[in-house]
Short mmCIF file of C-alpha atoms in Angstrom, two decimals:
data_model
loop_
_atom_site.label_atom_id
_atom_site.label_comp_id
_atom_site.label_asym_id
_atom_site.label_seq_id
_atom_site.Cartn_x
_atom_site.Cartn_y
_atom_site.Cartn_z
CA MET A 1 -19.99 45.80 29.01
CA LYS A 2 -20.44 42.11 29.90
CA HIS A 3 -22.22 41.49 26.64
CA SER A 4 -19.50 43.10 24.52
CA LEU A 5 -16.76 41.22 26.44
CA LYS A 6 -18.49 37.89 25.76
CA THR A 7 -18.82 38.85 22.10
CA VAL A 8 -15.11 39.66 21.84
CA ILE A 9 -14.14 36.38 23.55
CA PHE A 10 -16.50 34.44 21.29
CA ALA A 11 -15.04 36.14 18.22
CA LEU A 12 -11.48 35.32 19.29
CA VAL A 13 -12.28 31.66 20.02
CA PHE A 14 -14.25 31.28 16.80
CA GLY A 15 -11.50 32.94 14.81
CA SER A 16 -8.84 30.65 16.25
CA PHE A 17 -10.92 27.57 15.37
CA MET A 18 -11.40 28.79 11.82
CA THR A 19 -7.68 29.49 11.46
CA SER A 20 -6.80 26.04 12.80
CA ALA A 21 -9.23 24.38 10.41
CA ASN A 22 -7.77 26.26 7.44
CA ILE A 23 -4.21 25.33 8.46
CA VAL A 24 -5.14 21.64 8.69
CA LYS A 25 -6.87 21.81 5.32
CA ALA A 26 -3.87 23.53 3.74
CA ASN A 27 -1.47 20.98 5.22
CA ASP A 28 -3.53 18.09 3.82
CA ARG A 29 -3.64 19.75 0.41
CA ASP A 30 0.09 20.53 0.45
CA SER A 31 1.07 17.02 1.57
CA ALA A 32 -0.93 15.50 -1.28
CA LYS A 33 0.82 17.80 -3.72
CA SER A 34 4.26 17.30 -2.21
CA GLU A 35 4.23 13.52 -2.67
CA VAL A 36 6.06 12.56 -5.84
CA ILE A 37 4.64 9.05 -6.04
CA LEU A 38 1.42 7.41 -4.94
CA VAL A 39 2.31 6.54 -1.34
CA ARG A 40 1.16 7.40 2.18
CA GLY A 41 -2.48 7.89 1.30
CA ALA A 42 -1.88 9.65 -2.00
CA GLU A 43 -3.21 6.58 -3.81
CA VAL A 44 -6.49 7.00 -1.96
CA ASN A 45 -6.68 10.65 -3.01
CA PHE A 46 -5.92 9.62 -6.58
CA ALA A 47 -8.69 7.00 -6.51
CA ASP A 48 -11.07 9.67 -5.20
CA PHE A 49 -10.02 12.04 -7.99
CA MET A 50 -10.49 9.36 -10.64
CA SER A 51 -13.87 8.31 -9.29
CA LYS A 52 -15.04 11.91 -9.71
CA LYS A 53 -13.42 12.67 -13.07
CA ALA A 54 -13.42 9.26 -14.78
CA LYS A 55 -16.36 7.32 -13.39
CA LYS A 56 -16.47 4.75 -16.20
CA PHE A 57 -12.73 4.19 -16.20
CA VAL A 58 -12.56 3.17 -12.53
CA LYS A 59 -14.80 0.21 -13.37
CA THR A 60 -12.31 -1.23 -15.89
CA GLU A 61 -9.85 -4.08 -15.46
CA ASP A 62 -6.93 -1.71 -16.08
CA TRP A 63 -7.92 0.35 -13.07
CA ASN A 64 -8.28 -2.76 -10.89
CA ILE A 65 -4.82 -4.03 -11.86
CA PHE A 66 -3.22 -0.63 -11.30
CA THR A 67 -4.76 -0.17 -7.85
CA GLU A 68 -3.92 -3.75 -6.86
CA ILE A 69 -0.22 -3.34 -7.70
CA VAL A 70 0.07 0.12 -6.09
CA THR A 71 -1.66 -1.18 -2.97
CA LEU A 72 0.72 -4.15 -2.83
CA TYR A 73 3.63 -1.75 -3.24
CA ASN A 74 2.43 0.31 -0.27
CA VAL A 75 1.14 -2.45 2.01
CA SER A 76 3.03 -5.68 1.32
CA PRO A 77 6.45 -5.39 -0.30
CA SER A 78 7.02 -9.15 -0.25
CA LYS A 79 3.83 -9.84 -2.20
CA PHE A 80 4.61 -6.90 -4.47
CA MET A 81 8.00 -8.34 -5.38
CA SER A 82 6.53 -11.78 -6.08
CA VAL A 83 4.03 -10.61 -8.71
CA ASN A 84 4.14 -12.82 -11.81
CA ALA A 85 5.23 -11.67 -15.28
CA GLU A 86 1.67 -11.58 -16.66
CA LYS A 87 0.53 -9.24 -13.90
CA LYS A 88 3.59 -7.04 -14.46
CA GLU A 89 2.78 -6.72 -18.15
CA ALA A 90 -0.88 -6.02 -17.35
CA PHE A 91 0.26 -3.30 -14.94
CA ASN A 92 2.38 -1.66 -17.65
CA GLU A 93 -0.60 -1.65 -20.01
CA ALA A 94 -2.85 -0.27 -17.26
CA VAL A 95 -0.41 2.59 -16.67
CA LYS A 96 -0.55 3.48 -20.36
CA SER A 97 -4.36 3.48 -20.23
CA ILE A 98 -4.46 5.66 -17.12
CA GLU A 99 -1.98 8.11 -18.62
CA ALA A 100 -4.09 8.31 -21.79
CA LYS A 101 -7.22 8.89 -19.71
CA LEU A 102 -5.54 11.61 -17.64
CA ASN A 103 -4.41 13.33 -20.84
CA LYS A 104 -8.10 13.75 -21.70
CA VAL A 105 -9.08 15.15 -18.29
CA ARG A 106 -8.88 18.92 -18.10
CA GLY A 107 -7.20 20.86 -15.36
CA GLU A 108 -3.91 21.25 -13.60
CA GLU A 109 -4.77 18.59 -11.04
CA ALA A 110 -5.02 15.93 -13.76
CA LYS A 111 -1.51 16.86 -14.96
CA VAL A 112 -0.16 16.51 -11.43
CA TRP A 113 -1.81 13.10 -11.02
CA LYS A 114 -0.49 11.97 -14.40
CA LYS A 115 3.04 12.87 -13.35
CA LYS A 116 2.59 10.94 -10.09
CA VAL A 117 1.26 7.90 -11.96
CA THR A 118 4.19 8.02 -14.38
CA THR A 119 6.75 8.38 -11.59
CA THR A 120 5.14 5.63 -9.50
CA ALA A 121 5.15 3.27 -12.49
CA ALA A 122 8.82 4.07 -13.16
CA VAL A 123 9.76 3.31 -9.55
CA ILE A 124 7.84 0.04 -9.65
CA LYS A 125 9.49 -0.98 -12.93
CA VAL A 126 12.94 -0.22 -11.51
CA LEU A 127 12.24 -2.41 -8.47
CA TRP A 128 10.98 -5.26 -10.63
CA ASN A 129 13.97 -4.95 -12.99
CA TYR A 130 16.36 -4.90 -10.05
CA GLN A 131 14.76 -8.03 -8.65
CA SER A 132 15.00 -9.87 -11.97
CA ASN A 133 18.68 -8.85 -12.30
CA VAL A 134 19.47 -10.08 -8.80
CA GLU A 135 17.66 -13.37 -9.37
CA SER A 136 19.48 -13.99 -12.65
CA ILE A 137 22.92 -13.89 -11.06
CA GLU A 138 23.91 -17.38 -10.06
CA THR A 139 26.10 -17.64 -7.03
CA GLU A 140 28.51 -20.51 -6.62
CA GLN A 141 29.28 -21.91 -3.27
CA VAL A 142 32.95 -22.84 -3.25
CA GLU A 143 34.77 -24.11 -0.21
CA THR A 144 38.09 -22.44 0.25
CA PRO A 145 41.11 -24.57 1.25
CA ALA A 146 41.61 -22.57 4.46
CA VAL A 147 38.14 -23.44 5.66
CA ILE A 148 38.67 -27.11 4.85
CA GLU A 149 41.94 -27.14 6.81
CA MET A 150 40.29 -25.45 9.79
CA LEU A 151 37.55 -28.04 9.85
CA GLY A 152 40.14 -30.84 9.82
CA ARG A 153 39.01 -32.51 6.62
#
């Protein structure tokens, strides 16, 4: 009786641990799939995927530029927004190369990553375009007569 009770308790505890582990694993997998762009650790998962599926490609300059810009986007927005025009153009070319490489990789996961890369690049381009539009607007500082009168000039 004691032996069978210990076995039942062990089975229940072991089963609950296994269930918890599977839930955590499923949540990690779902969160990676639910992200639309490469943020909050998704860029790390993407780098891991690419290092497994495209070992030679991750050693290229295009890959280095892409990861540098995405990392800046996630870690340091001020540095990200101050990237020079040459680096921006290199990033756009790197995105094209990565998309072409992902088109050659088989599997549904590669399609998902390609969509995330494309969406991330689009978001980055919008931010850069917005910044260049804001910088191009010149603002004039004009003193209004009411302010001059209040100051007693």
